[in-house]
Coordinates of C-alpha atoms in Angstrom, one line a residue:
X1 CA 0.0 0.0 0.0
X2 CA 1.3 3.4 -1.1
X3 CA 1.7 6.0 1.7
X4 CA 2.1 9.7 1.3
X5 CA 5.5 11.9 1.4
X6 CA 5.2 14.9 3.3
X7 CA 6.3 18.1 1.4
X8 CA 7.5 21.9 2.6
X9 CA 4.7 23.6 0.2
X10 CA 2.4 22.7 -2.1
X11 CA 3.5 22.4 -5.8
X12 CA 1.6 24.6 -8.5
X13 CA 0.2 21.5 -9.6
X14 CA 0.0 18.0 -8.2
X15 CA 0.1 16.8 -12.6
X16 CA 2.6 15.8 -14.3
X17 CA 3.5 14.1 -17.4
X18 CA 0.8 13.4 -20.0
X19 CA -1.9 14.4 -17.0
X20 CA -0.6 18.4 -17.0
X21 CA 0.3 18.7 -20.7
X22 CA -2.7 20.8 -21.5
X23 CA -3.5 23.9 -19.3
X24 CA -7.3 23.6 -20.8
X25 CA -7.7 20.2 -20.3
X26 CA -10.7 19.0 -18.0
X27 CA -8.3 18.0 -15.0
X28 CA -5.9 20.7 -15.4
X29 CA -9.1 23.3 -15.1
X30 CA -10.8 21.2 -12.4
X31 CA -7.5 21.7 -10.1
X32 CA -6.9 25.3 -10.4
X33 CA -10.8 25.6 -9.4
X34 CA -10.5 23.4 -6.3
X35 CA -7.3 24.6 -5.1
X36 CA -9.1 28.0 -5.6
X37 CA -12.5 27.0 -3.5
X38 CA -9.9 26.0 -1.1
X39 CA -8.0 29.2 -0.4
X40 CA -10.8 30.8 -0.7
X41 CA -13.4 29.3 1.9
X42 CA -10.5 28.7 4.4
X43 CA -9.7 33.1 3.8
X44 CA -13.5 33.4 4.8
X45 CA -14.1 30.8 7.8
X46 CA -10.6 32.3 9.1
X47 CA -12.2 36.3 8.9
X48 CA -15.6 35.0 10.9
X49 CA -13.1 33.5 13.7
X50 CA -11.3 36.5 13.8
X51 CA -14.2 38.4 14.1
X52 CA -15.4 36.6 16.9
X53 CA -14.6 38.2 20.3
X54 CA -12.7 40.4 18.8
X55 CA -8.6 40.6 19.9
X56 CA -5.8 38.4 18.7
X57 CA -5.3 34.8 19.4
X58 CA -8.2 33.4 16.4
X59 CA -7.5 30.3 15.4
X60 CA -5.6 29.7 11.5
X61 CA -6.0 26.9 9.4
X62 CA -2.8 24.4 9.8
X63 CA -1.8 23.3 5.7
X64 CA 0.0 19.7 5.3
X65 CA 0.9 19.1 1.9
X66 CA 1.9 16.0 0.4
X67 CA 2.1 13.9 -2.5
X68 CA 1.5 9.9 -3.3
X69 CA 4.3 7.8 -5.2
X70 CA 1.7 6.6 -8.0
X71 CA 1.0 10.1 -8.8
X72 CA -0.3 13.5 -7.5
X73 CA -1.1 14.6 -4.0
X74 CA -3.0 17.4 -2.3
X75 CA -3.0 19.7 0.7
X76 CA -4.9 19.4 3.9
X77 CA -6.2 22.6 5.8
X78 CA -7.7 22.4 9.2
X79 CA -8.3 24.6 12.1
X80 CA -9.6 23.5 15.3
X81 CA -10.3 24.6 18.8
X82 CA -11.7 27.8 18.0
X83 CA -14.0 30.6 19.5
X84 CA -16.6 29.9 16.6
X85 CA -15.7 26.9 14.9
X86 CA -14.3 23.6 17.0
X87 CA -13.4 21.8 14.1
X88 CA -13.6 22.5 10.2
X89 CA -11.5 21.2 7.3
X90 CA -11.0 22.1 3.8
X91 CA -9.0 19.6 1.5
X92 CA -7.5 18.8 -1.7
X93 CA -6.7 16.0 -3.4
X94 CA -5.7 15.3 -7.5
X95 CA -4.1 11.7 -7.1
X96 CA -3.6 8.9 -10.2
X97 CA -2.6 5.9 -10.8
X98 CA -3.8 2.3 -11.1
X99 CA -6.4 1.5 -8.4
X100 CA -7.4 -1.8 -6.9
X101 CA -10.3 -4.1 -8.5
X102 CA -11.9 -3.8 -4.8
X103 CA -11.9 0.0 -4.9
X104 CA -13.4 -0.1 -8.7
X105 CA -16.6 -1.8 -7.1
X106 CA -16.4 0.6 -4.8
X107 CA -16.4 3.7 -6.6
X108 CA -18.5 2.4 -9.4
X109 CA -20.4 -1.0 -8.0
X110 CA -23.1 -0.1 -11.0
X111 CA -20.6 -0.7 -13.4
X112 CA -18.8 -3.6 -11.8
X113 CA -22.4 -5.3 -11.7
X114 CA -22.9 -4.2 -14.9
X115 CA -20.1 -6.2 -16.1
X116 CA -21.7 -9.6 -14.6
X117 CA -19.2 -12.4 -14.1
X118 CA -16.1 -10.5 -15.7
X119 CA -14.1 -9.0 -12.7
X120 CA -11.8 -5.9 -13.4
X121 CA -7.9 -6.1 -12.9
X122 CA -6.0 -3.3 -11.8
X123 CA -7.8 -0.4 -13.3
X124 CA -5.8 3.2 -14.2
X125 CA -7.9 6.0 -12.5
X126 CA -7.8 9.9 -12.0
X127 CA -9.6 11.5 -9.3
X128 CA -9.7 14.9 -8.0
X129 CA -11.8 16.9 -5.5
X130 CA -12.1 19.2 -2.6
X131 CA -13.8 18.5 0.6
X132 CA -15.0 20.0 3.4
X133 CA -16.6 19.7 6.6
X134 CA -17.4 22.6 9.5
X135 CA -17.9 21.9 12.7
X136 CA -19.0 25.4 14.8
X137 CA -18.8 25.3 18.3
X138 CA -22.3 26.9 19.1
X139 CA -25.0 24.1 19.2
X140 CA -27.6 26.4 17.2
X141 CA -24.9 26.6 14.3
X142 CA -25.4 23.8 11.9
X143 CA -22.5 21.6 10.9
X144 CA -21.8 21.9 6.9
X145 CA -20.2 19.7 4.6
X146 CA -19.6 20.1 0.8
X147 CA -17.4 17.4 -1.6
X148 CA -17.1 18.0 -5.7
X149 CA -15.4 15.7 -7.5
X150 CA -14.2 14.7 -10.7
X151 CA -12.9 11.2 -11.9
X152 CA -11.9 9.1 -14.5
X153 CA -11.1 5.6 -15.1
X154 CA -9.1 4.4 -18.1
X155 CA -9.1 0.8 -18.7
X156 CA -7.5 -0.9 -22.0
X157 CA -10.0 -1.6 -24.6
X158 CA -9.5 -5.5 -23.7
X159 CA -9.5 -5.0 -19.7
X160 CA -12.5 -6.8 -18.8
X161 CA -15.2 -5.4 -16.2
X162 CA -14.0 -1.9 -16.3
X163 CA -14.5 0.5 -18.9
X164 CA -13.2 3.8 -19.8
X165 CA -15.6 6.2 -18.3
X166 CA -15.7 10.1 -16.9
X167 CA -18.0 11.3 -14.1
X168 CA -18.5 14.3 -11.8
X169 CA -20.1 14.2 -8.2
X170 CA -20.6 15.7 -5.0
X171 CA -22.6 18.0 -3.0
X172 CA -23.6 20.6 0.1
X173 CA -25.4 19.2 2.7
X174 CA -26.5 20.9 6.4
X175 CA -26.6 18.9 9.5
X176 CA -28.0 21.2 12.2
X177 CA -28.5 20.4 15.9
X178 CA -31.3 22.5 16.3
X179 CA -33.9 24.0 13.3
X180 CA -33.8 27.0 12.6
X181 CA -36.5 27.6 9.6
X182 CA -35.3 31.0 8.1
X183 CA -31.3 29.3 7.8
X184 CA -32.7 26.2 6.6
X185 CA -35.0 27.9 4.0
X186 CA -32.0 30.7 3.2
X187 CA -29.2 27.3 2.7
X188 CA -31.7 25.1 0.2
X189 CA -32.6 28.4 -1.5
X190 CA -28.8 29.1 -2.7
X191 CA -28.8 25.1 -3.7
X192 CA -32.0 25.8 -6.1
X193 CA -30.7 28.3 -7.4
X194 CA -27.3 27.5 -8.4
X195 CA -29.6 24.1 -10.1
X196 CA -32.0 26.6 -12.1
X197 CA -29.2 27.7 -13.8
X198 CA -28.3 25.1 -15.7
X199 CA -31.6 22.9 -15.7
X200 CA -35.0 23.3 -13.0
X201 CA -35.2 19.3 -12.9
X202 CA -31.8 19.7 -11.3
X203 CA -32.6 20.9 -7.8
X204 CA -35.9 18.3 -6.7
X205 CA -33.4 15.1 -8.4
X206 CA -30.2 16.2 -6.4
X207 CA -32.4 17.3 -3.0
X208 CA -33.7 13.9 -3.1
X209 CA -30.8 12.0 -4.2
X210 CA -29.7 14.3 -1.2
X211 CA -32.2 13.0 1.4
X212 CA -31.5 9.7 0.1
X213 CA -27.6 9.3 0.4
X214 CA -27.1 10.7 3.8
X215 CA -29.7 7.7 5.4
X216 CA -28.3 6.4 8.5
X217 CA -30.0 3.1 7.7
X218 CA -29.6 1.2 11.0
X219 CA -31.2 4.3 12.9
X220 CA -34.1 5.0 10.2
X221 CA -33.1 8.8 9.5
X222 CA -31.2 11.3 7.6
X223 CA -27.9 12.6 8.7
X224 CA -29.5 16.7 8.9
X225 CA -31.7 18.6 6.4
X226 CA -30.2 17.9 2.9
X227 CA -29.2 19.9 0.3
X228 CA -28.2 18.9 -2.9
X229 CA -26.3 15.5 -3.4
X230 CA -25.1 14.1 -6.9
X231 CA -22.5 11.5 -8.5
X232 CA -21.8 9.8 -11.4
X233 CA -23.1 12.5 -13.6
X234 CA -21.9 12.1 -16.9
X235 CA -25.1 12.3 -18.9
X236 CA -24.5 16.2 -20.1
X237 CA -21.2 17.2 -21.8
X238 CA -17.8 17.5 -19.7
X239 CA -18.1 21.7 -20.3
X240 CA -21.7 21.9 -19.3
X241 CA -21.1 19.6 -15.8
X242 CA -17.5 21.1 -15.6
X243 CA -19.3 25.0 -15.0
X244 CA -22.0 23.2 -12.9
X245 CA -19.7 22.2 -10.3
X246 CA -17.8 25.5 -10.2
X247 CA -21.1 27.2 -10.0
X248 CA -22.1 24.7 -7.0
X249 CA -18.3 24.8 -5.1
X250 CA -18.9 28.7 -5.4
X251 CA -21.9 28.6 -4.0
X252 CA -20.7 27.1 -0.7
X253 CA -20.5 30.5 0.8
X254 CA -23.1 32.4 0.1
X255 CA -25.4 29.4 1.3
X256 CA -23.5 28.9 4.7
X257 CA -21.7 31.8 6.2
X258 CA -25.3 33.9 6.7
X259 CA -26.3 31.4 9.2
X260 CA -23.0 30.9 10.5
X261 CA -23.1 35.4 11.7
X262 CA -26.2 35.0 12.7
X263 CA -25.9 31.8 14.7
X264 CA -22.2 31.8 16.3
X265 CA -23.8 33.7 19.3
X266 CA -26.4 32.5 20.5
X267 CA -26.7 32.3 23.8
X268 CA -26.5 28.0 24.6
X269 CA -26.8 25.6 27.6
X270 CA -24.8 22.3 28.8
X271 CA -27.7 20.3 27.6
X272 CA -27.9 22.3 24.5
X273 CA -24.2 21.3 24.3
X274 CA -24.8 17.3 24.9
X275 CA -27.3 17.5 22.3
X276 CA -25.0 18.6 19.8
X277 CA -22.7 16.0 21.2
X278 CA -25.4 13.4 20.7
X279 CA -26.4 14.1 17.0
X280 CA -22.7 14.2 16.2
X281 CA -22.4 10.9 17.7
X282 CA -25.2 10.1 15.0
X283 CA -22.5 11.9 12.5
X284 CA -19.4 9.5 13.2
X285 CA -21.9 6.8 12.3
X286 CA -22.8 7.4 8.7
X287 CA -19.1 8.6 7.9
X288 CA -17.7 5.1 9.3
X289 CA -20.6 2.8 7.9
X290 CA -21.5 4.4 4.7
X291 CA -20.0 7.0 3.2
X292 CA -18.8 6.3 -0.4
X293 CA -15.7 8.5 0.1
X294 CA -14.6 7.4 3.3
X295 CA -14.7 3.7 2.4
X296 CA -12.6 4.8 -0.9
X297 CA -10.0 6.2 0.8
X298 CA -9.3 3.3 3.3
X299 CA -9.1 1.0 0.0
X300 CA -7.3 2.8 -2.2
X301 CA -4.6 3.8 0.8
X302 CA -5.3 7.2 0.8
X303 CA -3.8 9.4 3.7
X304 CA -5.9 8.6 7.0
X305 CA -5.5 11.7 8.5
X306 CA -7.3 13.3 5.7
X307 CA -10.2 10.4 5.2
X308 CA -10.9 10.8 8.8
X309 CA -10.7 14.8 8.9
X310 CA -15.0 14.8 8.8
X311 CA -15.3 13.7 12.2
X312 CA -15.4 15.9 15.3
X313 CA -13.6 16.7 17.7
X314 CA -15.9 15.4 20.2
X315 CA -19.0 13.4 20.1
X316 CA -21.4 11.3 22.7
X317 CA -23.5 8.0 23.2
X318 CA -26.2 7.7 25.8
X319 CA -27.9 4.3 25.5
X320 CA -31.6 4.4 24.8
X321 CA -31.3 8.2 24.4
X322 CA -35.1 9.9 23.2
X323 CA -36.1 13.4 23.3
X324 CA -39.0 14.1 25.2
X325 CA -42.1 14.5 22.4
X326 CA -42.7 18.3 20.8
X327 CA -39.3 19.5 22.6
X328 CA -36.8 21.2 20.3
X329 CA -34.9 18.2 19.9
X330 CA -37.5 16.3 19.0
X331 CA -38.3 18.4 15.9
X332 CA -35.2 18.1 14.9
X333 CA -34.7 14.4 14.7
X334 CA -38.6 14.1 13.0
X335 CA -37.8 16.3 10.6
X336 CA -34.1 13.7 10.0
X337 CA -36.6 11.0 10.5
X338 CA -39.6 12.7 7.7
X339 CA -37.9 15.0 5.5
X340 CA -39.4 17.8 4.1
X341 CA -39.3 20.0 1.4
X342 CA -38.3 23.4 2.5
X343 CA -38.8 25.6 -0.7

């Protein structure tokens, strides 16, 4: 299993070779636009912790580059242990190579079925994307997460079980503690609209597909309140999806960083606090048991500290934990339980 090398500063690309010899290509573009999103939600979530409290001593975003001896790399930003924001974690990654026939099923098991009996061999892949996750510190300050992705697999013409395919995917999702209607409202407006633009059908299929993904199946309800979730999207042309996914990565901030200044402060209690702790408990879960991503990484060796970055700093587990019926924290986990539409 390949493990990463450490580097002093990020390179101005993680391509190399045939993979960065056109500036225009589709990866080339796709890397200067997440390593953009990057620098540029990290500058913002940085400016809101300063703000907070005022006076020096804000928390900064800690940067670990590094690079993979099958190809490419990527940087990892996190802060944590802030006034406003306990956790939060932006990443990079643009890494190549020839993945496993186990991680093939993985990040395409409706092609690997597709294929019947024939199993794949070693398959050559590219895959690049940035992720994020936010924890705040204030209970009434939802957690946010966004992922956009791009990949590509690139199997001989006589490779068996694995075709040569493209696909983009990824998402912005909100996992409050407790509802608020007006941020909820305000964050799956910015979604729907960023979906209008390119095609109205867009918004109801991804909120749905949204609902859908983030199921924590073995507890019967949905990670938060949704957004917009989407992968393997390859039935428009590369431009078309290409600008879809800046406009969507762009749109991270405008959808989350109202909520976060009008949230950050609200006054809070300790069992506000272990409520928070609870439905991040409920967090950990669907990261570790299903999500796509996650399970990726551990089989492709990708670098642990940066799979694992999503979880919080803290969590809890009560057994046989229920909130008392119509309290706040019952609305909260019907509305996980029953989604709703919110626009």
């Amino acid at each position: 299993m390949e493990r990463e090398t450490p580097e002093p500063a990020a390179p101005a690309t993680f391509l190399r070779g045939e993979e960065g010899a056109s500036p225009e290509s589709v990866r080339a573009r796709f890397e200067r636009m997440i390593r953009r999103v990057q620098a540029e939600v990290c500058a913002e979530l940085e400016a809101v912790e300063g703000g907070a409290g005022g006076g020096g001593g804000a928390a900064l975003f800690r940067e670990d580059a590094w690079t993979r001896p099958g190809g490419g790399g990527g940087i990892s930003r996190v802060l944590q242990g802030g006034r406003v924001f306990e956790k939060a974690a932006v990443n990079v990654s643009v890494v190549y190579g020839v993945m496993p026939p186990e991680a093939y099923r993985e990040a395409r098991p409706e092609a690997a079925a597709a294929a019947g009996g024939e199993k794949a061999g070693p398959v050559p892949f590219f895959a690049a994307g940035v992720s994020s996750v936010i924890h705040p510190v204030n209970p009434f300050a939802p957690t946010m997460h966004f992922n956009y992705r791009y990949f590509e697999t690139g199997a001989p013409e006589d490779a068996p079980g694995a075709p040569r395919q493209w696909w983009f995917g990824g998402g912005t999702d909100l996992t409050p503690s407790y509802i608020i209607e007006e941020d909820v409202k305000h964050f799956h407006s910015v979604q729907k609209q960023t979906c209008d633009k390119f095609d109205p059908k867009f918004y109801p299929r991804f909120k749905k597909w949204c609902d859908d993904c983030f199921h924590i199946k073995h507890r019967g309800e949905r990670r938060g309140v949704g957004g917009i979730f989407f992968d393997d999207l390859n039935d428009y042309d590369q431009e078309t999806l290409l600008q879809f996914v800046t406009e969507c990565a762009d749109s991270v901030l405008p959808a989350y960083i109202p909520i976060i200044e009008c949230s950050k402060d609200i006054p809070f209690t300790e069992e506000h606090k272990a409520w928070q702790q609870l439905r991040r408990g409920h967090y950990v879960e669907f990261n570790l048991v299903y999500d796509r991503g996650t399970t990726f990484g551990l089989k492709t060796g990708g670098r642990i500290e940066s799979i694992l970055v999503s979880l919080p700093l803290t969590a809890r587990w009560e057994y046989d934990h229920k909130p008392e019926v119509g309290s706040e924290e019952w609305k909260l986990l019907d509305i996980c339980i029953n989604p709703r539409e919110w626009i």
